[in-house]
Tab-separated table of C-alpha atoms and ligand atoms in Angstrom:
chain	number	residue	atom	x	y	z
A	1	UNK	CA	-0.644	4.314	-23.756
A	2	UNK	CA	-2.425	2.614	-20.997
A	3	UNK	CA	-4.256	4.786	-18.163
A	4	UNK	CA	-3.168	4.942	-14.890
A	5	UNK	CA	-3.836	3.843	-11.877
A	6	UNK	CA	-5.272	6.163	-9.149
A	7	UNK	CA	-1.880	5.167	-7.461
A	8	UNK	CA	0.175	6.367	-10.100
A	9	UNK	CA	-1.387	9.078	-11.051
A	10	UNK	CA	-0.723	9.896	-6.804
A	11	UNK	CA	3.037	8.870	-7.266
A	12	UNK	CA	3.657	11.569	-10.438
A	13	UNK	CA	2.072	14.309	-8.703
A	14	UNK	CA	-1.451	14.611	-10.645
A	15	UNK	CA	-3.486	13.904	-7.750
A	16	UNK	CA	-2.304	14.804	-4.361
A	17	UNK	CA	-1.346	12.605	-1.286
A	18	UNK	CA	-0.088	12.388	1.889
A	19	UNK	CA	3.567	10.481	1.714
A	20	UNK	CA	5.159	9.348	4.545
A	21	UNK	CA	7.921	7.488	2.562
A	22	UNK	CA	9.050	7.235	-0.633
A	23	UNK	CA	11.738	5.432	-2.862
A	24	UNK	CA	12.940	4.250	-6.605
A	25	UNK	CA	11.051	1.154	-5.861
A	26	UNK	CA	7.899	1.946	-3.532
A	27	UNK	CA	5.908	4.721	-1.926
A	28	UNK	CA	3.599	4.720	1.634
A	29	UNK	CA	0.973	7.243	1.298
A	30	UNK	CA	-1.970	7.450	4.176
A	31	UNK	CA	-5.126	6.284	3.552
A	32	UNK	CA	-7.710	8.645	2.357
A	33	UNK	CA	-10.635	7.194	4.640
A	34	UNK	CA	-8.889	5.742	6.856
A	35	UNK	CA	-10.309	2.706	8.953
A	36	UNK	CA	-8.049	3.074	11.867
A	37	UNK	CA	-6.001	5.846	13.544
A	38	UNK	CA	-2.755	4.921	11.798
A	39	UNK	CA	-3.721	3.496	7.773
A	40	UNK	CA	-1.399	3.832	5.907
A	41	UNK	CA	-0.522	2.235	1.999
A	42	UNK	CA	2.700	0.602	0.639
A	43	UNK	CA	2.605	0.938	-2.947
A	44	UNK	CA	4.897	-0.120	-5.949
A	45	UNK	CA	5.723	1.861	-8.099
A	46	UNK	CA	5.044	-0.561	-10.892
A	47	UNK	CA	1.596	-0.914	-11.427
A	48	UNK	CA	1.323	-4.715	-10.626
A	49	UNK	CA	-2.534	-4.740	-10.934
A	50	UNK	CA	-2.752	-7.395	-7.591
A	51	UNK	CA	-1.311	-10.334	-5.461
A	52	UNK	CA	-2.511	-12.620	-8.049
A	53	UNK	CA	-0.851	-10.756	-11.002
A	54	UNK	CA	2.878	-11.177	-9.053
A	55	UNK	CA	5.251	-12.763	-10.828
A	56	UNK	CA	8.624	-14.785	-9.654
A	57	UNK	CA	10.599	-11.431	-11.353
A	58	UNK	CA	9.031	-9.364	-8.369
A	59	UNK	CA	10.780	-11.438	-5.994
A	60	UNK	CA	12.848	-8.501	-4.741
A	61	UNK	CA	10.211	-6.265	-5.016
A	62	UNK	CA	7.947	-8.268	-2.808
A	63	UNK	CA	10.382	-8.221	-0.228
A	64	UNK	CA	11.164	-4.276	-0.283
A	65	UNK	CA	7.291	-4.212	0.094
A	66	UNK	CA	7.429	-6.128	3.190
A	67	UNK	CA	10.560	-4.614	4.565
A	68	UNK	CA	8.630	-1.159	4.006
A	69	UNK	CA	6.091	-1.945	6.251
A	70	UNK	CA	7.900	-3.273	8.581
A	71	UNK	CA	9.968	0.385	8.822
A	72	UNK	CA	7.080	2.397	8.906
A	73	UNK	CA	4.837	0.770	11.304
A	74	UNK	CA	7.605	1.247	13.085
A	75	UNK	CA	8.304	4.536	12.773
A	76	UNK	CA	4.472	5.150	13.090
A	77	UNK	CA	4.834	4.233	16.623
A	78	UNK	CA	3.162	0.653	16.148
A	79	UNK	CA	5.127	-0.827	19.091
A	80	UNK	CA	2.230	-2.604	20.371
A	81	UNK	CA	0.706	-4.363	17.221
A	82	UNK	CA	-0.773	-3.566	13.819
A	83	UNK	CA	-2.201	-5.362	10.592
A	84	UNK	CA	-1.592	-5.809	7.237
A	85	UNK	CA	-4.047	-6.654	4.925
A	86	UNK	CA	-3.523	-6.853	0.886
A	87	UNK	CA	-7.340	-7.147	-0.713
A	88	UNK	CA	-7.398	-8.852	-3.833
A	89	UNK	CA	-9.391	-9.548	-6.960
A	90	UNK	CA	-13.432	-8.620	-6.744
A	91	UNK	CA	-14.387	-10.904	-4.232
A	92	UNK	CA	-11.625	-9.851	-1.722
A	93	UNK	CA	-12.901	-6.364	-1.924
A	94	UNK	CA	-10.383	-4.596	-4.007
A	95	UNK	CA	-11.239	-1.476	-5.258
A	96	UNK	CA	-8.125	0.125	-6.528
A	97	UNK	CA	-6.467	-2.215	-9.316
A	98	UNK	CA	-2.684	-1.476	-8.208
A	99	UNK	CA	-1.324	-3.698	-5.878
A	100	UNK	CA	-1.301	-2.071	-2.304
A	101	UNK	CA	-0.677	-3.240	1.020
A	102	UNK	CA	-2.776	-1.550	4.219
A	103	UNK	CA	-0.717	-0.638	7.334
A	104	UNK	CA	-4.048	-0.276	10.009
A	105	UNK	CA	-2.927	0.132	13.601
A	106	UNK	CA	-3.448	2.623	16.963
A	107	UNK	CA	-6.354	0.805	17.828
A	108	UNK	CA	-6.946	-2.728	18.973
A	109	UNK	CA	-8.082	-4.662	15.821
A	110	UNK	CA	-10.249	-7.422	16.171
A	111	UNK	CA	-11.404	-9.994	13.502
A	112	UNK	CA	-10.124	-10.974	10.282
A	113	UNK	CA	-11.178	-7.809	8.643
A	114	UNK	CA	-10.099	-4.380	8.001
A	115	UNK	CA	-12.803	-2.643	10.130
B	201	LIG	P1	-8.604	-1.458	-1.574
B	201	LIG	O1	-10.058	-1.410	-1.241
B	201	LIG	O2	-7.825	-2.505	-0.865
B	201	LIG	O3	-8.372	-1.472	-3.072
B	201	LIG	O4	-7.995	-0.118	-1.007
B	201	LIG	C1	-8.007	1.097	-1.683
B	201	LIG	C2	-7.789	2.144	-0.643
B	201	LIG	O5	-7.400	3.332	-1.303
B	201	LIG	C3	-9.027	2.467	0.185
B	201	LIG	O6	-8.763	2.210	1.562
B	201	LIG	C4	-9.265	3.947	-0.090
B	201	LIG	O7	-9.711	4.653	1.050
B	201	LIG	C5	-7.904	4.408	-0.549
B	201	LIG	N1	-7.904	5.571	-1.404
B	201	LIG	C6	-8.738	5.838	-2.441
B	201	LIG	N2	-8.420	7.009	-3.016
B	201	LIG	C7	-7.353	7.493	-2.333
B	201	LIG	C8	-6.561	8.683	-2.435
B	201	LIG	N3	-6.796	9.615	-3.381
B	201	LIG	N4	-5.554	8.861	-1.537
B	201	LIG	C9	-5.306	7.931	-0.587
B	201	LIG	N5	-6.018	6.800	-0.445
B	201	LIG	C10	-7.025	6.584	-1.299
């Protein structure tokens, strides 16, 4: 059997998180150092390992993903602005091999990067 993720492992209740949405297809847990007042994660429940492990089947799921974020930020009060970021592979500082996308917002964010 392969191991899971951390993110899975989260999702099924072996590790414990903070959920602020969950669904058959996705789940948005906050961040557990979070790098801006609002950080919150959009996860898939299939352990795609990345962005650069998508495939064209995960069409619909990409969208969900995006459609997820869009709902929460909103409903995390983001009225005035927020990012997304999706770090991928070694270089673009991944550290959690499970595709993720970061909700940071409640602060102005400047730059290109998370902090
Ligand atoms: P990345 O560096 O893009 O792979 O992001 C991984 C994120 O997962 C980091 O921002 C971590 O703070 C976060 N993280 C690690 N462990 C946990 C956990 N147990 N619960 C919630 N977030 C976590």
């Amino acid at each position: 059997m392969q191991t899971k993720t951390l993110f899975t492992r989260i999702m099924d209740g072996e590790i414990p998180g903070h959920f602020v949405y969950q669904d058959e297809h996705l789940v948005a847990i906050r961040d557990i150092n979070p790098a801006a007042p609002v950080h919150v994660l959009v996860i898939p429940r299939k352990p795609i390992p990345s962005l650069a492990e998508l495939e064209e089947e995960d069409a619909e799921l990409a969208g969900r993903l995006l459609l997820a974020v869009s709902r929460i930020a909103r409903e995390e009060g983001l009225a005035r602005g927020y990012r997304v970021v999706i770090n991928t592979g070694e270089e673009g500082g991944q550290t959690v091999p499970h595709l993720h996308i970061h909700i940071l917002g409640g602060r102005a964010l400047t730059g290109h990067g998370t902090a």
